């Protein structure tokens, strides 16, 4: 097994005393030689961390001792080297900015579909009621360039705050379809799924755990390309390995 464990995790939960919490978490991370980024907000936590397996799992166990983080789950992958250069904990207003304060995932999640059930739908081309299934990519345009689900709908957006207007414009066109929104690890879909329901797109779901969980449980079925990740690995193959250097889009752009 490769020596470095990488985790992506988030949880929508009300948090206060953020500066104090940041100091405690930073102390734990540094003591365990972890690197990565944690976002702390009043609406929850989002993190991408890497380190040795025992130390990183120990940090998660420590974090879950706080009742607010007891239900935190992670998406895991492994790498040969540490993909982060330092340890950062940032205080923000939102985990993922959408500019729709009425959308509050902590108060109730959108309907979700498990990766293996989604594969069953995509194999058949319809959901369990016989409705056509459309995959809705909520990510930014540059992320979509690395890879996405076959025939997925995407909007060439540059930031997530543009998603509500983009999906609203397609409401009538998609009225007779079952929609499954997806993103890297699921966090954007916690809000996009609720928004789609709010505007009357009743037959909509979010992919539980995002692309990374789909790779972990299903693999490459119905997916073309790789998945961009926000660290030095750049993107992951469906087997959760880092892309080879010769396939790096980022390095080609710098050349």
PDB file of C-alpha atoms in Angstrom:
ATOM      1  CA  UNK A   1       0.000   0.000   0.000  1.00  0.00           C
ATOM      2  CA  UNK A   2       1.161   3.532  -0.716  1.00  0.00           C
ATOM      3  CA  UNK A   3       2.364   5.384   2.400  1.00  0.00           C
ATOM      4  CA  UNK A   4       0.300   8.605   2.306  1.00  0.00           C
ATOM      5  CA  UNK A   5      -3.423   8.610   3.112  1.00  0.00           C
ATOM      6  CA  UNK A   6      -5.442  11.420   1.514  1.00  0.00           C
ATOM      7  CA  UNK A   7      -8.914  12.292   2.768  1.00  0.00           C
ATOM      8  CA  UNK A   8     -11.664  14.599   1.595  1.00  0.00           C
ATOM      9  CA  UNK A   9     -14.419  15.258   4.128  1.00  0.00           C
ATOM     10  CA  UNK A  10     -17.135  17.773   4.926  1.00  0.00           C
ATOM     11  CA  UNK A  11     -20.050  18.174   7.274  1.00  0.00           C
ATOM     12  CA  UNK A  12     -22.764  20.803   7.468  1.00  0.00           C
ATOM     13  CA  UNK A  13     -23.181  21.553  11.165  1.00  0.00           C
ATOM     14  CA  UNK A  14     -23.551  24.780  13.169  1.00  0.00           C
ATOM     15  CA  UNK A  15     -20.196  25.867  14.588  1.00  0.00           C
ATOM     16  CA  UNK A  16     -19.206  28.730  16.853  1.00  0.00           C
ATOM     17  CA  UNK A  17     -15.982  29.941  18.503  1.00  0.00           C
ATOM     18  CA  UNK A  18     -14.231  29.304  15.211  1.00  0.00           C
ATOM     19  CA  UNK A  19     -10.920  30.921  16.154  1.00  0.00           C
ATOM     20  CA  UNK A  20     -10.615  28.731  19.253  1.00  0.00           C
ATOM     21  CA  UNK A  21     -11.567  25.630  17.272  1.00  0.00           C
ATOM     22  CA  UNK A  22      -9.006  26.491  14.603  1.00  0.00           C
ATOM     23  CA  UNK A  23      -6.231  26.731  17.179  1.00  0.00           C
ATOM     24  CA  UNK A  24      -7.070  23.351  18.686  1.00  0.00           C
ATOM     25  CA  UNK A  25      -7.316  21.652  15.291  1.00  0.00           C
ATOM     26  CA  UNK A  26      -4.107  23.224  14.033  1.00  0.00           C
ATOM     27  CA  UNK A  27      -2.266  21.978  17.104  1.00  0.00           C
ATOM     28  CA  UNK A  28      -3.536  18.430  16.521  1.00  0.00           C
ATOM     29  CA  UNK A  29      -2.677  18.512  12.819  1.00  0.00           C
ATOM     30  CA  UNK A  30       0.825  19.823  13.392  1.00  0.00           C
ATOM     31  CA  UNK A  31       1.492  17.311  16.160  1.00  0.00           C
ATOM     32  CA  UNK A  32       0.525  14.539  13.736  1.00  0.00           C
ATOM     33  CA  UNK A  33       2.558  16.019  10.835  1.00  0.00           C
ATOM     34  CA  UNK A  34      -0.533  16.406   8.659  1.00  0.00           C
ATOM     35  CA  UNK A  35      -0.753  18.803   5.753  1.00  0.00           C
ATOM     36  CA  UNK A  36      -3.647  20.162   3.725  1.00  0.00           C
ATOM     37  CA  UNK A  37      -6.476  22.652   4.039  1.00  0.00           C
ATOM     38  CA  UNK A  38      -9.412  22.886   6.433  1.00  0.00           C
ATOM     39  CA  UNK A  39     -12.221  25.422   6.007  1.00  0.00           C
ATOM     40  CA  UNK A  40     -14.178  26.308   9.137  1.00  0.00           C
ATOM     41  CA  UNK A  41     -17.444  28.234   8.845  1.00  0.00           C
ATOM     42  CA  UNK A  42     -20.544  28.848  10.853  1.00  0.00           C
ATOM     43  CA  UNK A  43     -22.320  26.292   8.642  1.00  0.00           C
ATOM     44  CA  UNK A  44     -19.731  23.514   8.945  1.00  0.00           C
ATOM     45  CA  UNK A  45     -16.355  22.113   7.961  1.00  0.00           C
ATOM     46  CA  UNK A  46     -14.648  21.109   4.712  1.00  0.00           C
ATOM     47  CA  UNK A  47     -11.202  19.546   4.557  1.00  0.00           C
ATOM     48  CA  UNK A  48      -8.584  17.974   2.361  1.00  0.00           C
ATOM     49  CA  UNK A  49      -5.797  16.402   4.424  1.00  0.00           C
ATOM     50  CA  UNK A  50      -2.890  14.030   3.903  1.00  0.00           C
ATOM     51  CA  UNK A  51      -0.447  12.205   6.151  1.00  0.00           C
ATOM     52  CA  UNK A  52       0.419   8.763   7.437  1.00  0.00           C
ATOM     53  CA  UNK A  53      -2.557   6.465   7.806  1.00  0.00           C
ATOM     54  CA  UNK A  54      -2.359   6.031  11.612  1.00  0.00           C
ATOM     55  CA  UNK A  55      -1.835   9.763  12.251  1.00  0.00           C
ATOM     56  CA  UNK A  56      -4.618  10.922   9.938  1.00  0.00           C
ATOM     57  CA  UNK A  57      -7.090   8.352  11.240  1.00  0.00           C
ATOM     58  CA  UNK A  58      -6.067   9.355  14.754  1.00  0.00           C
ATOM     59  CA  UNK A  59      -6.899  12.965  13.957  1.00  0.00           C
ATOM     60  CA  UNK A  60     -10.330  11.964  12.643  1.00  0.00           C
ATOM     61  CA  UNK A  61     -10.959   9.933  15.796  1.00  0.00           C
ATOM     62  CA  UNK A  62      -9.964  12.962  17.900  1.00  0.00           C
ATOM     63  CA  UNK A  63     -12.246  15.219  15.867  1.00  0.00           C
ATOM     64  CA  UNK A  64     -15.217  12.855  16.224  1.00  0.00           C
ATOM     65  CA  UNK A  65     -14.913  13.017  20.004  1.00  0.00           C
ATOM     66  CA  UNK A  66     -16.620  16.388  19.559  1.00  0.00           C
ATOM     67  CA  UNK A  67     -20.341  15.505  19.238  1.00  0.00           C
ATOM     68  CA  UNK A  68     -20.710  18.038  16.429  1.00  0.00           C
ATOM     69  CA  UNK A  69     -18.362  16.001  14.213  1.00  0.00           C
ATOM     70  CA  UNK A  70     -19.469  12.512  15.227  1.00  0.00           C
ATOM     71  CA  UNK A  71     -21.094  11.777  11.848  1.00  0.00           C
ATOM     72  CA  UNK A  72     -18.159  13.050   9.736  1.00  0.00           C
ATOM     73  CA  UNK A  73     -17.257  10.635   6.948  1.00  0.00           C
ATOM     74  CA  UNK A  74     -14.283  10.750   4.592  1.00  0.00           C
ATOM     75  CA  UNK A  75     -13.406   9.748   1.047  1.00  0.00           C
ATOM     76  CA  UNK A  76      -9.996   8.051   1.077  1.00  0.00           C
ATOM     77  CA  UNK A  77      -7.208   7.570  -1.454  1.00  0.00           C
ATOM     78  CA  UNK A  78      -3.487   6.819  -1.241  1.00  0.00           C
ATOM     79  CA  UNK A  79      -0.394   8.373  -2.785  1.00  0.00           C
ATOM     80  CA  UNK A  80       3.362   7.813  -2.834  1.00  0.00           C
ATOM     81  CA  UNK A  81       4.148  11.374  -1.745  1.00  0.00           C
ATOM     82  CA  UNK A  82       2.610  14.166   0.334  1.00  0.00           C
ATOM     83  CA  UNK A  83       0.455  16.238  -2.085  1.00  0.00           C
ATOM     84  CA  UNK A  84       0.283  19.338   0.130  1.00  0.00           C
ATOM     85  CA  UNK A  85       3.065  21.764   0.989  1.00  0.00           C
ATOM     86  CA  UNK A  86       1.717  23.087   4.312  1.00  0.00           C
ATOM     87  CA  UNK A  87      -1.106  22.952   6.832  1.00  0.00           C
ATOM     88  CA  UNK A  88      -3.739  25.702   6.585  1.00  0.00           C
ATOM     89  CA  UNK A  89      -6.969  26.249   8.496  1.00  0.00           C
ATOM     90  CA  UNK A  90      -9.083  29.092   7.119  1.00  0.00           C
ATOM     91  CA  UNK A  91     -12.165  30.781   8.568  1.00  0.00           C
ATOM     92  CA  UNK A  92     -14.866  31.473   5.962  1.00  0.00           C
ATOM     93  CA  UNK A  93     -18.494  32.576   5.790  1.00  0.00           C
ATOM     94  CA  UNK A  94     -19.661  29.516   3.798  1.00  0.00           C
ATOM     95  CA  UNK A  95     -18.196  26.069   3.171  1.00  0.00           C
ATOM     96  CA  UNK A  96     -19.038  26.513  -0.493  1.00  0.00           C
ATOM     97  CA  UNK A  97     -20.330  29.877  -1.610  1.00  0.00           C
ATOM     98  CA  UNK A  98     -23.679  29.923  -3.371  1.00  0.00           C
ATOM     99  CA  UNK A  99     -25.174  33.268  -2.304  1.00  0.00           C
ATOM    100  CA  UNK A 100     -28.493  31.637  -1.376  1.00  0.00           C
ATOM    101  CA  UNK A 101     -28.759  31.852   2.423  1.00  0.00           C
ATOM    102  CA  UNK A 102     -32.101  30.031   2.456  1.00  0.00           C
ATOM    103  CA  UNK A 103     -30.294  26.858   1.325  1.00  0.00           C
ATOM    104  CA  UNK A 104     -29.215  25.224   4.599  1.00  0.00           C
ATOM    105  CA  UNK A 105     -28.145  21.560   4.261  1.00  0.00           C
ATOM    106  CA  UNK A 106     -27.870  21.135   8.027  1.00  0.00           C
ATOM    107  CA  UNK A 107     -31.663  21.492   8.279  1.00  0.00           C
ATOM    108  CA  UNK A 108     -32.335  18.707   5.774  1.00  0.00           C
ATOM    109  CA  UNK A 109     -30.469  17.134   2.888  1.00  0.00           C
ATOM    110  CA  UNK A 110     -31.609  16.757  -0.684  1.00  0.00           C
ATOM    111  CA  UNK A 111     -32.517  13.284  -1.900  1.00  0.00           C
ATOM    112  CA  UNK A 112     -29.390  11.309  -2.667  1.00  0.00           C
ATOM    113  CA  UNK A 113     -28.498   8.193  -4.615  1.00  0.00           C
ATOM    114  CA  UNK A 114     -25.740   5.728  -3.761  1.00  0.00           C
ATOM    115  CA  UNK A 115     -23.008   5.104  -6.369  1.00  0.00           C
ATOM    116  CA  UNK A 116     -23.950   1.489  -7.077  1.00  0.00           C
ATOM    117  CA  UNK A 117     -27.620   2.371  -7.464  1.00  0.00           C
ATOM    118  CA  UNK A 118     -26.635   5.146  -9.860  1.00  0.00           C
ATOM    119  CA  UNK A 119     -24.625   2.653 -11.901  1.00  0.00           C
ATOM    120  CA  UNK A 120     -27.740   0.483 -12.116  1.00  0.00           C
ATOM    121  CA  UNK A 121     -29.737   3.449 -13.440  1.00  0.00           C
ATOM    122  CA  UNK A 122     -27.025   4.398 -15.957  1.00  0.00           C
ATOM    123  CA  UNK A 123     -26.703   0.797 -17.147  1.00  0.00           C
ATOM    124  CA  UNK A 124     -30.417   0.830 -17.900  1.00  0.00           C
ATOM    125  CA  UNK A 125     -30.653   4.475 -19.001  1.00  0.00           C
ATOM    126  CA  UNK A 126     -33.668   5.120 -16.757  1.00  0.00           C
ATOM    127  CA  UNK A 127     -34.500   5.304 -13.070  1.00  0.00           C
ATOM    128  CA  UNK A 128     -36.732   2.777 -11.321  1.00  0.00           C
ATOM    129  CA  UNK A 129     -39.844   4.553 -12.665  1.00  0.00           C
ATOM    130  CA  UNK A 130     -38.647   4.465 -16.260  1.00  0.00           C
ATOM    131  CA  UNK A 131     -37.741   8.154 -16.440  1.00  0.00           C
ATOM    132  CA  UNK A 132     -34.642   9.135 -18.460  1.00  0.00           C
ATOM    133  CA  UNK A 133     -31.655   9.976 -16.239  1.00  0.00           C
ATOM    134  CA  UNK A 134     -29.578  13.123 -16.819  1.00  0.00           C
ATOM    135  CA  UNK A 135     -26.305  13.676 -14.952  1.00  0.00           C
ATOM    136  CA  UNK A 136     -25.837  17.337 -13.944  1.00  0.00           C
ATOM    137  CA  UNK A 137     -22.224  18.447 -13.441  1.00  0.00           C
ATOM    138  CA  UNK A 138     -22.115  21.283 -10.887  1.00  0.00           C
ATOM    139  CA  UNK A 139     -18.362  21.892 -11.192  1.00  0.00           C
ATOM    140  CA  UNK A 140     -16.467  24.687 -12.900  1.00  0.00           C
ATOM    141  CA  UNK A 141     -15.517  24.444 -16.565  1.00  0.00           C
ATOM    142  CA  UNK A 142     -11.826  23.708 -16.003  1.00  0.00           C
ATOM    143  CA  UNK A 143     -12.724  20.760 -13.749  1.00  0.00           C
ATOM    144  CA  UNK A 144     -15.051  19.311 -16.376  1.00  0.00           C
ATOM    145  CA  UNK A 145     -12.166  19.322 -18.874  1.00  0.00           C
ATOM    146  CA  UNK A 146     -10.424  16.607 -16.849  1.00  0.00           C
ATOM    147  CA  UNK A 147     -13.380  14.255 -17.050  1.00  0.00           C
ATOM    148  CA  UNK A 148     -17.077  13.787 -16.351  1.00  0.00           C
ATOM    149  CA  UNK A 149     -19.927  11.311 -16.689  1.00  0.00           C
ATOM    150  CA  UNK A 150     -20.895  10.309 -20.216  1.00  0.00           C
ATOM    151  CA  UNK A 151     -23.416  12.739 -21.761  1.00  0.00           C
ATOM    152  CA  UNK A 152     -23.480  14.825 -18.572  1.00  0.00           C
ATOM    153  CA  UNK A 153     -25.038  18.272 -18.664  1.00  0.00           C
ATOM    154  CA  UNK A 154     -22.628  21.029 -17.678  1.00  0.00           C
ATOM    155  CA  UNK A 155     -22.745  24.808 -17.965  1.00  0.00           C
ATOM    156  CA  UNK A 156     -19.175  26.081 -18.505  1.00  0.00           C
ATOM    157  CA  UNK A 157     -19.477  28.095 -15.307  1.00  0.00           C
ATOM    158  CA  UNK A 158     -16.451  29.768 -13.732  1.00  0.00           C
ATOM    159  CA  UNK A 159     -17.738  29.678 -10.134  1.00  0.00           C
ATOM    160  CA  UNK A 160     -20.436  27.882  -8.191  1.00  0.00           C
ATOM    161  CA  UNK A 161     -22.448  31.066  -7.601  1.00  0.00           C
ATOM    162  CA  UNK A 162     -23.375  30.886 -11.318  1.00  0.00           C
ATOM    163  CA  UNK A 163     -24.983  27.457 -10.980  1.00  0.00           C
ATOM    164  CA  UNK A 164     -28.461  28.542  -9.771  1.00  0.00           C
ATOM    165  CA  UNK A 165     -29.064  30.767 -12.791  1.00  0.00           C
ATOM    166  CA  UNK A 166     -27.657  28.146 -15.167  1.00  0.00           C
ATOM    167  CA  UNK A 167     -29.844  25.282 -13.934  1.00  0.00           C
ATOM    168  CA  UNK A 168     -32.934  27.509 -13.672  1.00  0.00           C
ATOM    169  CA  UNK A 169     -32.645  28.270 -17.396  1.00  0.00           C
ATOM    170  CA  UNK A 170     -32.955  24.523 -18.110  1.00  0.00           C
ATOM    171  CA  UNK A 171     -35.945  23.887 -15.856  1.00  0.00           C
ATOM    172  CA  UNK A 172     -38.590  23.424 -18.564  1.00  0.00           C
ATOM    173  CA  UNK A 173     -36.263  21.441 -20.827  1.00  0.00           C
ATOM    174  CA  UNK A 174     -35.524  18.960 -18.013  1.00  0.00           C
ATOM    175  CA  UNK A 175     -39.043  18.708 -16.605  1.00  0.00           C
ATOM    176  CA  UNK A 176     -39.600  15.089 -17.704  1.00  0.00           C
ATOM    177  CA  UNK A 177     -36.143  13.849 -16.649  1.00  0.00           C
ATOM    178  CA  UNK A 178     -34.669  12.471 -13.432  1.00  0.00           C
ATOM    179  CA  UNK A 179     -31.663  14.597 -12.529  1.00  0.00           C
ATOM    180  CA  UNK A 180     -28.576  13.502 -10.606  1.00  0.00           C
ATOM    181  CA  UNK A 181     -26.252  16.345  -9.666  1.00  0.00           C
ATOM    182  CA  UNK A 182     -22.622  15.555  -8.880  1.00  0.00           C
ATOM    183  CA  UNK A 183     -19.308  17.174  -7.992  1.00  0.00           C
ATOM    184  CA  UNK A 184     -15.898  16.068  -6.717  1.00  0.00           C
ATOM    185  CA  UNK A 185     -16.750  14.961  -3.188  1.00  0.00           C
ATOM    186  CA  UNK A 186     -20.417  15.848  -2.820  1.00  0.00           C
ATOM    187  CA  UNK A 187     -20.254  19.187  -1.042  1.00  0.00           C
ATOM    188  CA  UNK A 188     -21.511  21.405  -3.865  1.00  0.00           C
ATOM    189  CA  UNK A 189     -24.401  19.021  -4.434  1.00  0.00           C
ATOM    190  CA  UNK A 190     -25.553  19.427  -0.842  1.00  0.00           C
ATOM    191  CA  UNK A 191     -26.608  22.923  -1.934  1.00  0.00           C
ATOM    192  CA  UNK A 192     -27.355  22.364  -5.614  1.00  0.00           C
ATOM    193  CA  UNK A 193     -29.671  19.454  -4.780  1.00  0.00           C
ATOM    194  CA  UNK A 194     -31.670  21.572  -2.356  1.00  0.00           C
ATOM    195  CA  UNK A 195     -31.791  24.465  -4.797  1.00  0.00           C
ATOM    196  CA  UNK A 196     -33.104  22.251  -7.604  1.00  0.00           C
ATOM    197  CA  UNK A 197     -35.877  21.032  -5.316  1.00  0.00           C
ATOM    198  CA  UNK A 198     -36.621  24.579  -4.209  1.00  0.00           C
ATOM    199  CA  UNK A 199     -37.287  25.737  -7.780  1.00  0.00           C
ATOM    200  CA  UNK A 200     -39.595  22.794  -8.465  1.00  0.00           C
ATOM    201  CA  UNK A 201     -37.278  20.209 -10.035  1.00  0.00           C
ATOM    202  CA  UNK A 202     -38.878  17.438  -8.023  1.00  0.00           C
ATOM    203  CA  UNK A 203     -37.212  14.454  -9.646  1.00  0.00           C
ATOM    204  CA  UNK A 204     -33.677  15.412  -8.630  1.00  0.00           C
ATOM    205  CA  UNK A 205     -31.010  13.674  -6.575  1.00  0.00           C
ATOM    206  CA  UNK A 206     -27.413  14.211  -5.554  1.00  0.00           C
ATOM    207  CA  UNK A 207     -24.709  11.589  -5.986  1.00  0.00           C
ATOM    208  CA  UNK A 208     -23.757  10.491  -2.482  1.00  0.00           C
ATOM    209  CA  UNK A 209     -20.045  11.146  -1.897  1.00  0.00           C
ATOM    210  CA  UNK A 210     -19.503  12.673  -5.321  1.00  0.00           C
ATOM    211  CA  UNK A 211     -17.171  11.395  -8.021  1.00  0.00           C
ATOM    212  CA  UNK A 212     -14.570  10.232  -5.504  1.00  0.00           C
ATOM    213  CA  UNK A 213     -17.006   7.890  -3.738  1.00  0.00           C
ATOM    214  CA  UNK A 214     -18.258   6.666  -7.130  1.00  0.00           C
ATOM    215  CA  UNK A 215     -14.660   5.846  -8.132  1.00  0.00           C
ATOM    216  CA  UNK A 216     -14.166   4.049  -4.814  1.00  0.00           C
ATOM    217  CA  UNK A 217     -17.302   1.895  -5.067  1.00  0.00           C
ATOM    218  CA  UNK A 218     -17.891   1.565  -8.817  1.00  0.00           C
ATOM    219  CA  UNK A 219     -14.816   2.616 -10.793  1.00  0.00           C
ATOM    220  CA  UNK A 220     -14.931   4.015 -14.319  1.00  0.00           C
ATOM    221  CA  UNK A 221     -18.337   2.752 -15.496  1.00  0.00           C
ATOM    222  CA  UNK A 222     -20.133   5.534 -17.423  1.00  0.00           C
ATOM    223  CA  UNK A 223     -17.332   7.997 -16.600  1.00  0.00           C
ATOM    224  CA  UNK A 224     -14.792   9.348 -19.088  1.00  0.00           C
ATOM    225  CA  UNK A 225     -11.451  10.814 -18.045  1.00  0.00           C
ATOM    226  CA  UNK A 226     -10.181  11.713 -14.587  1.00  0.00           C
ATOM    227  CA  UNK A 227     -11.347  13.817 -11.628  1.00  0.00           C
ATOM    228  CA  UNK A 228      -9.633  17.077 -10.767  1.00  0.00           C
ATOM    229  CA  UNK A 229      -8.648  17.373  -7.097  1.00  0.00           C
ATOM    230  CA  UNK A 230      -7.481  20.434  -5.218  1.00  0.00           C
ATOM    231  CA  UNK A 231      -3.936  19.380  -4.378  1.00  0.00           C
ATOM    232  CA  UNK A 232      -0.610  18.646  -6.040  1.00  0.00           C
ATOM    233  CA  UNK A 233      -1.856  15.332  -7.471  1.00  0.00           C
ATOM    234  CA  UNK A 234      -3.955  17.456  -9.853  1.00  0.00           C
ATOM    235  CA  UNK A 235      -6.377  14.687 -10.841  1.00  0.00           C
ATOM    236  CA  UNK A 236      -7.229  11.094  -9.966  1.00  0.00           C
ATOM    237  CA  UNK A 237      -7.877   8.127 -12.215  1.00  0.00           C
ATOM    238  CA  UNK A 238     -11.025   6.045 -11.596  1.00  0.00           C
ATOM    239  CA  UNK A 239      -8.810   3.600  -9.650  1.00  0.00           C
ATOM    240  CA  UNK A 240      -7.924   6.586  -7.377  1.00  0.00           C
ATOM    241  CA  UNK A 241      -4.292   6.704  -8.551  1.00  0.00           C
ATOM    242  CA  UNK A 242      -2.737  10.065  -9.420  1.00  0.00           C
ATOM    243  CA  UNK A 243      -2.547  10.859 -13.117  1.00  0.00           C
ATOM    244  CA  UNK A 244       0.883  10.330 -14.738  1.00  0.00           C
ATOM    245  CA  UNK A 245       3.033  13.435 -15.191  1.00  0.00           C
ATOM    246  CA  UNK A 246       2.792  13.193 -18.975  1.00  0.00           C
ATOM    247  CA  UNK A 247      -1.000  13.606 -18.755  1.00  0.00           C
ATOM    248  CA  UNK A 248      -0.873  16.721 -16.592  1.00  0.00           C
ATOM    249  CA  UNK A 249      -2.933  19.559 -18.066  1.00  0.00           C
ATOM    250  CA  UNK A 250      -1.606  21.984 -15.467  1.00  0.00           C
ATOM    251  CA  UNK A 251       2.023  21.290 -16.364  1.00  0.00           C
ATOM    252  CA  UNK A 252       1.317  21.581 -20.082  1.00  0.00           C
ATOM    253  CA  UNK A 253      -0.218  25.010 -19.555  1.00  0.00           C
ATOM    254  CA  UNK A 254       2.884  26.136 -17.658  1.00  0.00           C
ATOM    255  CA  UNK A 255       5.238  24.855 -20.374  1.00  0.00           C
TER     256      UNK A 255
END
